[in-house]
């Protein structure tokens, strides 16, 4: 029964991460429509929060009830994680490069493993450490940081990029804490509500009405809010409720693999030999982290 539950959890995490991986489809269209990166983040969190609040209000209003003392958990997932890591990620892209920024973002699982050890007493096993190293190197191959490398990197960009990884990790930590008391739908709803409260004043006011006049634009805004946001976070959070935070975060590193394969299938990008090796390393790490050490009976 436990094995079946674990398998279900990993399926949820994989599906959630795969949906994160298709976000480029929506970002590409909205960028062409004239929206800036921060405006797209605003559209993402606001559309997701509106859909989730409306859904729960009609389907199960009880899930919208939270205690004021628990708001810190949702501030953590919504502001400290979603808002902060997006700001840090986009800043890192400007300071260094997209490839380096992505790698720094994917230091997140390492932060999750360390923080989970501190707060949830999750074991720091050699298998987890090995999986972390495989995913990091695999991601570097997938996004072509290795073997190309970089000649000059801004130290501020590195610091902010690591901050994005830390912020990315905080969702798993605050989310795991909130799961002790609340359902996944409640957590993701208030995550995006709190994120919207910050993002709307920051960049939402800069969105012009004429930018929202197209049905095509609205379809991509709603698609962005639902598929790689509301549904993806629901699936990931549901999986997180069943397995350790560290294992879930490592399994979620299939996201850049999906994004790369999407680039090949949709945008006709060419997959290199090193990218194939990187994809295989990430998949091996994901399998490795699922294997539990068998206990010997004395």
XYZ file of C-alpha atoms in Angstrom:
298
model
C 0.000 0.000 0.000
C 2.844 2.374 0.907
C 4.610 1.575 -2.375
C 1.427 2.354 -4.332
C 1.080 5.667 -2.509
C 4.704 6.561 -3.277
C 4.198 5.688 -6.941
C 1.103 7.888 -7.056
C 3.026 10.730 -5.397
C 5.835 10.585 -7.969
C 3.313 10.514 -10.818
C 1.746 13.696 -9.430
C 5.168 15.353 -9.097
C 6.210 14.297 -12.613
C 2.967 15.582 -14.152
C 3.243 18.870 -12.234
C 6.858 19.338 -13.317
C 5.969 18.427 -16.914
C 3.292 21.135 -16.904
C 5.862 23.630 -15.565
C 8.013 22.583 -18.501
C 5.423 23.698 -21.095
C 5.247 27.246 -19.733
C 7.398 28.434 -22.635
C 4.459 27.956 -25.005
C 2.463 30.620 -23.179
C 5.366 32.948 -22.352
C 6.466 33.034 -25.994
C 3.006 34.110 -27.193
C 2.525 36.721 -24.454
C 6.015 38.135 -25.014
C 5.193 38.575 -28.690
C 2.009 40.364 -27.600
C 4.170 42.984 -25.851
C 4.095 41.894 -22.207
C 7.258 42.185 -20.096
C 8.561 39.279 -18.003
C 7.200 40.707 -14.727
C 3.854 41.483 -16.357
C 3.608 37.865 -17.476
C 4.338 36.694 -13.913
C 1.563 39.015 -12.702
C -0.885 37.656 -15.268
C 0.115 34.155 -14.248
C -0.493 34.485 -10.505
C -3.592 36.684 -10.811
C -5.336 34.473 -13.370
C -4.522 31.379 -11.311
C -5.812 32.939 -8.080
C -9.065 34.108 -9.705
C -9.726 30.665 -11.212
C -8.933 28.875 -7.960
C -11.007 31.178 -5.742
C -14.000 30.932 -8.105
C -13.661 27.146 -8.313
C -13.521 26.669 -4.540
C -16.314 29.206 -3.920
C -18.618 27.161 -6.152
C -17.349 23.645 -5.428
C -16.246 23.621 -1.785
C -16.321 26.991 0.062
C -15.061 25.312 3.253
C -11.622 25.009 1.652
C -11.399 28.819 1.527
C -11.450 29.041 5.318
C -8.079 29.540 6.985
C -6.980 30.750 10.403
C -5.206 34.108 10.542
C -2.280 32.607 12.446
C -1.615 30.281 9.502
C -1.295 33.131 7.005
C 2.502 33.002 7.420
C 2.588 29.674 5.588
C 0.825 31.202 2.581
C 2.930 34.348 2.749
C 5.861 31.943 2.623
C 4.642 30.034 -0.437
C 3.201 33.071 -2.217
C 5.545 35.966 -1.427
C 8.789 34.501 -0.075
C 8.740 31.768 -2.729
C 6.705 32.638 -5.869
C 7.267 36.418 -5.907
C 10.843 36.388 -4.605
C 12.159 33.579 -6.792
C 10.594 35.104 -9.920
C 12.186 38.492 -9.174
C 15.550 36.873 -8.410
C 15.333 34.621 -11.473
C 14.614 37.447 -13.911
C 17.320 39.599 -12.297
C 19.809 36.735 -12.659
C 18.911 36.400 -16.356
C 19.735 40.090 -16.848
C 22.983 39.861 -14.847
C 24.397 36.605 -16.201
C 22.588 34.588 -18.877
C 19.473 32.463 -19.209
C 21.447 29.205 -19.102
C 23.385 30.115 -15.951
C 20.232 31.537 -14.326
C 18.392 28.247 -14.924
C 21.198 26.240 -13.333
C 21.265 28.546 -10.299
C 17.474 28.201 -10.028
C 17.913 24.417 -9.971
C 20.077 24.578 -6.893
C 16.589 24.620 -5.318
C 16.464 20.857 -4.638
C 19.747 21.090 -2.706
C 18.261 23.835 -0.520
C 15.122 21.712 -0.037
C 17.147 18.699 1.114
C 19.137 20.837 3.582
C 16.113 22.746 4.918
C 14.039 19.557 5.148
C 16.798 18.036 7.257
C 16.694 21.040 9.600
C 12.914 21.535 9.884
C 11.401 18.104 9.176
C 14.307 15.848 10.227
C 14.290 14.166 6.815
C 17.381 11.948 6.401
C 20.340 13.235 4.355
C 21.189 10.004 2.567
C 24.068 9.326 0.178
C 21.454 8.428 -2.441
C 19.893 11.891 -2.171
C 23.269 13.616 -2.402
C 24.181 11.511 -5.432
C 20.849 12.294 -7.086
C 21.365 16.012 -6.439
C 24.792 15.959 -8.098
C 23.419 14.021 -11.082
C 20.492 16.427 -11.557
C 22.721 19.505 -11.315
C 25.257 18.186 -13.830
C 22.479 16.810 -16.021
C 20.726 20.194 -16.100
C 24.029 21.879 -16.973
C 24.341 19.579 -19.984
C 20.695 20.037 -20.988
C 20.882 23.834 -21.101
C 24.386 23.831 -22.631
C 26.365 25.437 -19.806
C 28.689 22.435 -20.136
C 30.821 21.909 -22.195
C 30.572 25.491 -23.483
C 31.033 27.254 -20.148
C 31.174 30.999 -19.522
C 34.109 33.401 -19.410
C 32.794 36.126 -17.146
C 30.018 35.976 -14.610
C 28.662 38.769 -12.413
C 29.051 37.863 -8.749
C 25.855 39.796 -8.033
C 24.158 37.686 -10.695
C 25.458 34.509 -9.039
C 24.204 35.644 -5.617
C 20.775 36.627 -6.918
C 20.619 33.408 -8.945
C 21.301 31.356 -5.818
C 18.579 33.436 -4.168
C 16.169 32.274 -6.866
C 17.062 28.667 -6.037
C 16.501 29.358 -2.339
C 13.147 31.021 -3.055
C 12.184 28.119 -5.313
C 12.956 25.742 -2.447
C 10.829 27.652 0.052
C 7.606 26.516 -1.655
C 8.342 22.900 -0.709
C 9.234 23.894 2.866
C 6.294 26.209 3.603
C 3.990 23.988 1.540
C 4.982 20.896 3.520
C 4.275 22.757 6.754
C 0.864 23.945 5.518
C -0.053 20.405 4.427
C -0.161 19.380 8.082
C -3.416 21.316 8.369
C -4.742 22.263 4.927
C -5.636 20.572 1.644
C -3.547 21.087 -1.495
C -6.239 23.243 -3.151
C -6.381 25.600 -0.161
C -2.597 25.960 -0.156
C -2.188 26.767 -3.842
C -5.202 29.110 -3.814
C -3.822 31.277 -1.029
C -0.314 30.979 -2.447
C -1.452 32.793 -5.596
C -3.784 35.162 -3.736
C -0.885 36.447 -1.609
C 1.422 36.520 -4.635
C -1.189 38.570 -6.523
C -1.444 41.092 -3.675
C 2.244 41.887 -4.202
C 2.529 41.546 -7.979
C -0.513 43.648 -8.933
C 0.782 46.902 -7.380
C 4.321 46.212 -8.666
C 3.691 45.473 -12.326
C -0.026 44.905 -12.801
C -0.711 48.646 -12.998
C 1.602 48.914 -16.021
C -0.554 46.569 -18.120
C -2.518 48.619 -20.653
C -6.120 47.816 -21.570
C -5.287 47.563 -25.273
C -2.869 44.721 -24.468
C -5.853 42.726 -23.190
C -8.166 43.438 -26.137
C -7.340 40.241 -28.067
C -9.169 36.935 -27.588
C -5.911 35.198 -28.549
C -4.124 36.941 -25.673
C -6.845 35.980 -23.197
C -6.677 32.335 -24.251
C -2.962 32.299 -23.470
C -3.427 34.178 -20.179
C -6.033 31.637 -19.044
C -3.912 28.763 -20.338
C -0.892 30.129 -18.450
C -2.920 30.498 -15.264
C -4.379 27.011 -15.469
C -1.970 24.458 -16.992
C 1.593 25.388 -15.842
C 0.329 27.211 -12.745
C -2.880 26.164 -10.935
C -2.926 22.553 -12.175
C 0.855 22.108 -12.039
C 1.151 23.395 -8.456
C -1.885 21.353 -7.399
C -0.294 18.161 -8.723
C 3.114 18.963 -7.208
C 1.594 19.887 -3.829
C -0.522 16.717 -3.837
C 2.619 14.669 -4.460
C 4.469 16.644 -1.788
C 1.815 15.603 0.732
C 2.772 11.931 0.264
C 6.584 11.898 0.055
C 9.587 13.721 1.544
C 10.191 17.307 0.376
C 13.714 16.469 -0.780
C 12.589 13.560 -2.932
C 9.755 15.588 -4.468
C 12.024 18.508 -5.369
C 14.617 16.234 -6.994
C 11.912 14.422 -8.977
C 10.612 17.798 -10.186
C 13.893 18.451 -12.020
C 12.323 16.707 -15.022
C 10.950 20.200 -15.786
C 13.963 21.424 -17.846
C 14.007 18.054 -19.619
C 10.380 18.537 -20.688
C 11.096 22.147 -21.669
C 14.035 21.022 -23.825
C 12.031 18.254 -25.512
C 9.253 20.772 -26.131
C 11.766 23.034 -27.854
C 12.735 20.143 -30.116
C 9.171 19.094 -30.941
C 7.502 22.514 -31.212
C 10.237 25.036 -31.989
C 12.382 22.702 -34.134
C 15.437 23.053 -31.910
C 18.237 20.509 -32.412
C 19.022 18.178 -29.523
C 22.788 17.738 -29.085
C 24.641 14.658 -27.864
C 25.465 16.386 -24.551
C 21.808 17.329 -24.030
C 20.783 13.699 -24.522
C 23.364 12.656 -21.906
C 22.052 15.399 -19.577
C 18.465 14.192 -19.979
C 19.535 10.621 -19.195
C 21.428 11.778 -16.069
C 18.371 13.639 -14.779
C 16.149 10.602 -15.402
C 18.650 8.315 -13.651
C 18.687 10.702 -10.661
C 14.892 10.746 -10.544
C 14.816 6.925 -10.539
C 17.615 6.801 -7.959
C 15.778 9.035 -5.509
C 12.692 6.791 -5.667
C 14.591 3.662 -4.630
C 14.368 3.052 -0.918
C 17.085 1.157 0.915
C 15.842 -2.261 1.980
C 16.093 -2.945 5.672
C 17.810 -6.166 6.646
C 16.031 -8.308 9.211
C 18.291 -9.682 11.896
